[in-house]
Amino acid sequence: MPDVDYEINAHKYWNNFYKIHENGFFKDRHWLFTEFPELAPSRNQNHLKDWFLENKRSEVPECRNNEDGPSLIMEEQHKCSSKSLEHKTETPPVEENVTQKISDLEICADEFPGSSATYRILEVGCGVGNTVFPILQTNNDPGLFVYCCDFSSTAIELVQTNPEYDPSRCFAFVHDLCDEEKSYPVPKGSLDIIILIFVLSAIVPDKMQKAINRLSRLLKPGGMMLLRDYGRYDMAQLRFKKGQCLSGNFYVRGDGTRVYFFTQEELDTLFTTAGLEKVQNLVDRRLQVNRGKQLTMYRVWIQCKYCKPLLSSTS
């Protein structure tokens, strides 16, 4: 099958994926609050502020216990302002009659979904809500508003019909990360956090930089972009068969969906070119053992945090 088919019909492949698996394929990501404390409830924000201001170490060895693997290599640069991580306690009014059709929205500074919120999070590539719903369940800050989008209309329908979906706290919409003509439902400089979990790897490599550039413009000064994705030579990459490689380190799965395997340097270039500064760029290597199938799996993931610089106070 020509490579162009995978690009043109990408939405069909992902819709089929979610029609088959619905909400049973991925588990809720409750590990989020350990890896990304920026998503935690407001009572943890003072601790987070202290962590950014006081922790000056460039390397943090094995900061957590985990049964899956022995190695966690971290690089930290604490350049990001804690201002975007502080929650206020103003209660936003309930968002009423919010259309789910992004094309019908008129984005302005004073009127958009979640415009009254004091802390705004966007997850790109939300799937069926395995990140969004744990955030909403755990973080009860009344000033929080969560946006989530996915390429798959089927996935968004599953999010919107989930009993946990609350339009007063969340806005789910269909969006193509690579569509340069399609705008997001929020103005520039309005988001505190953008989450990219195993999503950037699903798009064509030569479209990644422009996608990150557009997302970067949505962040407030001091806002943070959080990423976790596949690393080079992960088990999944090594298991691909001949004929499944579309280009360098970019593969197509049996169901037509695609995946790229990153290096730390590639991700650093993507984020810094978009004007963001490194806070964290680590390799997470894990040894997973499936005793039932007697399989040993060597996983390689990369985790990044990059922040938007504060506006300069000097000319």
Short mmCIF file of C-alpha atoms in Angstrom, two decimals:
data_model
loop_
_atom_site.label_atom_id
_atom_site.label_comp_id
_atom_site.label_asym_id
_atom_site.label_seq_id
_atom_site.Cartn_x
_atom_site.Cartn_y
_atom_site.Cartn_z
CA MET A 1 0.00 0.00 0.00
CA PRO A 2 1.43 3.42 -0.93
CA ASP A 3 2.71 5.54 1.94
CA VAL A 4 0.39 8.38 0.89
CA ASP A 5 -2.64 6.25 1.74
CA TYR A 6 -1.60 6.10 5.39
CA GLU A 7 -1.49 9.89 5.45
CA ILE A 8 -4.69 10.62 3.52
CA ASN A 9 -6.73 8.02 5.38
CA ALA A 10 -5.07 8.38 8.79
CA HIS A 11 -8.34 9.43 10.42
CA LYS A 12 -10.04 6.28 9.13
CA TYR A 13 -7.36 4.04 10.63
CA TRP A 14 -7.62 5.73 14.02
CA ASN A 15 -11.43 5.71 13.93
CA ASN A 16 -11.33 1.98 13.21
CA PHE A 17 -8.90 1.52 16.09
CA TYR A 18 -11.28 3.15 18.57
CA LYS A 19 -14.36 1.46 17.11
CA ILE A 20 -12.69 -1.90 17.74
CA HIS A 21 -11.18 -1.18 21.16
CA GLU A 22 -13.49 1.61 22.43
CA ASN A 23 -12.32 2.46 25.97
CA GLY A 24 -10.81 -0.94 26.78
CA PHE A 25 -7.36 -0.70 25.17
CA PHE A 26 -5.58 1.87 27.37
CA LYS A 27 -5.68 2.10 31.14
CA ASP A 28 -6.22 5.35 33.02
CA ARG A 29 -2.86 7.02 33.55
CA HIS A 30 -2.81 7.59 37.28
CA TRP A 31 1.02 7.64 37.11
CA LEU A 32 0.62 11.11 35.60
CA PHE A 33 0.80 12.88 38.95
CA THR A 34 4.10 11.23 39.83
CA GLU A 35 5.76 12.00 36.52
CA PHE A 36 4.01 15.34 35.96
CA PRO A 37 3.22 16.99 39.32
CA GLU A 38 2.17 20.08 37.34
CA LEU A 39 -1.15 18.28 36.83
CA ALA A 40 -1.71 17.62 40.53
CA PRO A 41 -4.30 19.38 42.71
CA SER A 42 -3.57 22.89 43.94
CA ARG A 43 -2.55 21.66 47.39
CA ASN A 44 0.63 20.32 45.78
CA GLN A 45 1.50 23.51 43.96
CA ASN A 46 3.49 25.06 46.81
CA HIS A 47 5.65 21.97 46.92
CA LEU A 48 6.09 22.20 43.17
CA LYS A 49 7.06 25.86 43.41
CA ASP A 50 9.73 25.05 46.00
CA TRP A 51 10.97 22.20 43.83
CA PHE A 52 11.52 24.51 40.85
CA LEU A 53 13.14 27.28 42.89
CA GLU A 54 15.41 25.21 45.13
CA ASN A 55 16.42 22.11 43.19
CA LYS A 56 19.59 23.05 41.34
CA ARG A 57 20.90 19.61 40.56
CA SER A 58 21.45 18.84 36.88
CA GLU A 59 20.96 15.10 37.35
CA VAL A 60 18.50 13.28 39.57
CA PRO A 61 19.29 9.55 39.80
CA GLU A 62 16.43 7.08 40.13
CA CYS A 63 13.87 9.37 41.66
CA ARG A 64 11.18 6.73 41.98
CA ASN A 65 10.86 3.08 42.76
CA ASN A 66 9.38 1.02 40.00
CA GLU A 67 9.03 -2.66 39.42
CA ASP A 68 9.31 -2.39 35.68
CA GLY A 69 12.86 -1.26 35.25
CA PRO A 70 16.10 -0.22 36.91
CA SER A 71 17.11 2.83 34.93
CA LEU A 72 15.88 6.38 34.96
CA ILE A 73 18.18 9.04 33.53
CA MET A 74 17.17 12.62 34.12
CA GLU A 75 18.40 16.03 33.07
CA GLU A 76 16.87 19.04 34.81
CA GLN A 77 17.12 22.72 34.07
CA HIS A 78 14.94 24.86 36.28
CA LYS A 79 14.27 27.84 34.08
CA CYS A 80 10.51 27.82 34.21
CA SER A 81 8.54 30.31 36.25
CA SER A 82 6.36 28.88 38.97
CA LYS A 83 3.76 31.55 38.28
CA SER A 84 1.98 29.41 35.71
CA LEU A 85 1.84 26.56 38.24
CA GLU A 86 -0.03 28.49 40.93
CA HIS A 87 -3.77 28.01 41.03
CA LYS A 88 -6.24 30.65 42.08
CA THR A 89 -9.49 29.77 43.74
CA GLU A 90 -11.96 31.84 41.76
CA THR A 91 -14.91 29.72 40.70
CA PRO A 92 -15.70 29.83 36.98
CA PRO A 93 -19.33 29.95 35.88
CA VAL A 94 -20.74 26.87 34.24
CA GLU A 95 -20.06 26.92 30.51
CA GLU A 96 -23.51 26.75 28.91
CA ASN A 97 -24.50 25.71 25.42
CA VAL A 98 -20.93 25.11 24.33
CA THR A 99 -20.92 23.82 20.79
CA GLN A 100 -18.69 20.83 20.09
CA LYS A 101 -18.06 21.99 16.54
CA ILE A 102 -14.77 23.82 16.60
CA SER A 103 -15.40 25.43 13.21
CA ASP A 104 -18.35 27.35 14.65
CA LEU A 105 -16.36 28.97 17.43
CA GLU A 106 -15.23 32.56 17.26
CA ILE A 107 -12.09 32.77 19.33
CA CYS A 108 -11.57 36.05 21.16
CA ALA A 109 -9.82 37.07 24.33
CA ASP A 110 -12.97 37.33 26.46
CA GLU A 111 -15.29 34.60 25.23
CA PHE A 112 -14.22 31.01 24.63
CA PRO A 113 -14.80 27.70 26.42
CA GLY A 114 -13.16 27.95 29.84
CA SER A 115 -12.52 31.68 29.47
CA SER A 116 -13.28 32.25 33.17
CA ALA A 117 -10.86 29.55 34.35
CA THR A 118 -7.64 30.44 36.13
CA TYR A 119 -5.69 27.30 35.15
CA ARG A 120 -6.05 25.77 31.70
CA ILE A 121 -4.76 22.41 30.48
CA LEU A 122 -4.91 21.09 26.91
CA GLU A 123 -4.28 17.47 26.03
CA VAL A 124 -3.56 16.83 22.38
CA GLY A 125 -4.30 13.29 21.24
CA CYS A 126 -6.56 12.52 24.19
CA GLY A 127 -7.92 9.23 22.88
CA VAL A 128 -10.84 8.10 25.04
CA GLY A 129 -9.80 10.22 28.04
CA ASN A 130 -7.29 8.07 29.93
CA THR A 131 -5.40 11.22 30.89
CA VAL A 132 -8.22 13.75 31.03
CA PHE A 133 -10.54 11.88 33.38
CA PRO A 134 -7.86 11.11 36.02
CA ILE A 135 -7.01 14.84 36.01
CA LEU A 136 -10.63 15.87 36.46
CA GLN A 137 -11.19 13.23 39.15
CA THR A 138 -8.04 14.12 41.09
CA ASN A 139 -7.78 17.86 40.65
CA ASN A 140 -10.86 19.54 42.15
CA ASP A 141 -9.52 23.08 41.82
CA PRO A 142 -12.59 25.18 40.88
CA GLY A 143 -10.38 27.32 38.62
CA LEU A 144 -9.31 24.35 36.48
CA PHE A 145 -10.55 23.85 32.92
CA VAL A 146 -9.35 21.00 30.70
CA TYR A 147 -9.42 20.95 26.91
CA CYS A 148 -8.86 17.71 25.02
CA CYS A 149 -8.73 16.92 21.33
CA ASP A 150 -8.09 13.97 19.09
CA PHE A 151 -7.77 13.24 15.40
CA SER A 152 -10.43 10.55 15.75
CA SER A 153 -14.08 11.64 15.90
CA THR A 154 -14.88 8.20 17.34
CA ALA A 155 -12.53 8.82 20.27
CA ILE A 156 -14.08 12.24 20.97
CA GLU A 157 -17.58 10.74 20.92
CA LEU A 158 -16.43 8.22 23.53
CA VAL A 159 -15.07 11.06 25.69
CA GLN A 160 -18.23 13.12 25.41
CA THR A 161 -20.50 10.17 26.28
CA ASN A 162 -18.41 9.14 29.28
CA PRO A 163 -20.38 9.68 32.55
CA GLU A 164 -17.39 11.60 33.92
CA TYR A 165 -17.50 14.18 31.12
CA ASP A 166 -18.55 17.55 32.56
CA PRO A 167 -18.90 20.43 30.04
CA SER A 168 -18.50 22.93 32.88
CA ARG A 169 -14.94 21.68 33.43
CA CYS A 170 -13.95 20.13 30.12
CA PHE A 171 -14.23 20.76 26.37
CA ALA A 172 -13.56 17.88 23.95
CA PHE A 173 -13.20 18.51 20.23
CA VAL A 174 -11.94 16.87 17.04
CA HIS A 175 -8.68 18.36 15.78
CA ASP A 176 -5.91 17.45 13.35
CA LEU A 177 -2.58 18.37 14.90
CA CYS A 178 -1.12 18.84 11.42
CA ASP A 179 -3.87 21.03 9.96
CA GLU A 180 -2.34 24.47 9.58
CA GLU A 181 -5.67 26.02 8.61
CA LYS A 182 -7.62 24.80 11.66
CA SER A 183 -7.39 26.90 14.81
CA TYR A 184 -7.63 25.76 18.42
CA PRO A 185 -10.61 26.95 20.53
CA VAL A 186 -8.43 29.14 22.74
CA PRO A 187 -6.53 32.37 22.06
CA LYS A 188 -2.75 32.58 21.95
CA GLY A 189 -1.03 32.83 25.31
CA SER A 190 -3.92 31.34 27.28
CA LEU A 191 -2.79 27.85 28.34
CA ASP A 192 -0.81 26.83 31.42
CA ILE A 193 -0.12 23.22 30.37
CA ILE A 194 -0.13 21.30 27.08
CA ILE A 195 0.08 17.49 27.29
CA LEU A 196 1.41 15.25 24.50
CA ILE A 197 1.40 11.59 25.53
CA PHE A 198 2.24 9.08 22.78
CA VAL A 199 0.76 11.40 20.14
CA LEU A 200 3.59 13.29 18.41
CA SER A 201 5.03 9.94 17.28
CA ALA A 202 1.84 9.25 15.30
CA ILE A 203 2.34 12.03 12.75
CA VAL A 204 4.65 12.38 9.77
CA PRO A 205 8.09 13.54 10.97
CA ASP A 206 8.31 16.50 8.58
CA LYS A 207 5.07 17.94 10.02
CA MET A 208 6.16 17.77 13.67
CA GLN A 209 7.97 21.11 13.90
CA LYS A 210 5.08 23.22 12.61
CA ALA A 211 2.69 21.38 14.92
CA ILE A 212 4.87 22.16 17.97
CA ASN A 213 5.30 25.76 16.82
CA ARG A 214 1.52 26.26 16.74
CA LEU A 215 1.06 24.69 20.16
CA SER A 216 3.86 26.79 21.64
CA ARG A 217 2.03 29.97 20.71
CA LEU A 218 -0.94 28.88 22.85
CA LEU A 219 1.14 28.75 26.06
CA LYS A 220 1.27 31.58 28.56
CA PRO A 221 4.74 32.89 29.45
CA GLY A 222 5.94 30.34 31.99
CA GLY A 223 3.52 27.73 30.64
CA MET A 224 4.71 24.15 30.20
CA MET A 225 4.59 21.52 27.47
CA LEU A 226 4.71 17.95 28.78
CA LEU A 227 5.58 14.98 26.56
CA ARG A 228 6.00 11.25 26.94
CA ASP A 229 6.63 9.18 23.81
CA TYR A 230 8.50 6.28 22.23
CA GLY A 231 12.31 6.28 22.37
CA ARG A 232 14.73 4.94 19.79
CA TYR A 233 15.17 1.15 19.89
CA ASP A 234 12.14 0.55 22.05
CA MET A 235 10.94 -3.05 21.91
CA ALA A 236 8.07 -2.02 19.64
CA GLN A 237 10.53 -0.67 17.06
CA LEU A 238 12.68 -3.79 17.10
CA ARG A 239 9.66 -6.04 16.56
CA PHE A 240 8.56 -4.43 13.29
CA LYS A 241 8.97 -6.69 10.29
CA LYS A 242 10.49 -5.97 6.91
CA GLY A 243 8.25 -3.77 4.81
CA GLN A 244 6.72 -1.89 7.76
CA CYS A 245 9.31 0.91 7.78
CA LEU A 246 7.99 3.95 5.88
CA SER A 247 11.08 6.10 6.43
CA GLY A 248 13.87 6.46 8.96
CA ASN A 249 12.53 5.27 12.34
CA PHE A 250 8.93 5.77 11.14
CA TYR A 251 6.77 2.64 10.85
CA VAL A 252 3.25 1.51 10.02
CA ARG A 253 1.45 -0.97 12.25
CA GLY A 254 -0.75 -3.77 10.98
CA ASP A 255 -3.88 -1.67 11.59
CA GLY A 256 -2.60 1.23 9.45
CA THR A 257 -1.67 3.57 12.31
CA ARG A 258 1.90 4.87 12.33
CA VAL A 259 4.60 5.47 14.91
CA TYR A 260 7.95 7.27 15.12
CA PHE A 261 10.75 6.51 17.61
CA PHE A 262 12.57 9.59 18.95
CA THR A 263 15.96 10.48 20.32
CA GLN A 264 16.33 13.05 23.09
CA GLU A 265 18.20 15.32 20.72
CA GLU A 266 15.39 15.29 18.14
CA LEU A 267 12.81 16.30 20.71
CA ASP A 268 15.07 18.97 22.14
CA THR A 269 15.44 20.48 18.67
CA LEU A 270 11.66 20.45 18.10
CA PHE A 271 10.92 22.26 21.36
CA THR A 272 13.78 24.76 21.39
CA THR A 273 13.13 25.69 17.75
CA ALA A 274 9.58 26.53 18.88
CA GLY A 275 11.03 28.96 21.44
CA LEU A 276 10.72 26.75 24.52
CA GLU A 277 13.33 26.12 27.22
CA LYS A 278 14.30 22.74 28.60
CA VAL A 279 13.23 21.81 32.11
CA GLN A 280 13.49 18.05 31.69
CA ASN A 281 14.54 15.63 28.94
CA LEU A 282 14.99 12.09 30.19
CA VAL A 283 15.17 8.52 28.95
CA ASP A 284 13.05 6.03 30.87
CA ARG A 285 14.29 2.48 30.25
CA ARG A 286 12.26 -0.33 31.72
CA LEU A 287 12.41 -4.08 31.73
CA GLN A 288 8.88 -5.48 31.68
CA VAL A 289 8.22 -9.14 32.33
CA ASN A 290 4.98 -10.81 31.26
CA ARG A 291 5.07 -13.96 33.33
CA GLY A 292 1.91 -15.34 31.78
CA LYS A 293 3.37 -15.28 28.28
CA GLN A 294 6.96 -15.69 29.51
CA LEU A 295 8.00 -12.57 27.64
CA THR A 296 10.71 -10.08 28.54
CA MET A 297 10.22 -6.64 27.05
CA TYR A 298 12.75 -3.82 26.99
CA ARG A 299 10.88 -0.52 26.81
CA VAL A 300 12.41 2.84 25.98
CA TRP A 301 10.39 6.00 26.49
CA ILE A 302 11.36 9.66 26.48
CA GLN A 303 9.83 12.19 28.82
CA CYS A 304 10.16 15.94 28.35
CA LYS A 305 9.11 19.18 30.00
CA TYR A 306 9.73 22.44 28.16
CA CYS A 307 8.50 25.85 29.23
CA LYS A 308 7.77 29.11 27.50
CA PRO A 309 10.15 31.87 28.69
CA LEU A 310 8.79 34.71 30.75
CA LEU A 311 8.37 38.01 28.96
CA SER A 312 11.57 39.96 29.26
CA SER A 313 11.38 42.95 31.59
CA THR A 314 14.31 44.61 29.84
CA SER A 315 14.58 45.86 26.31
#
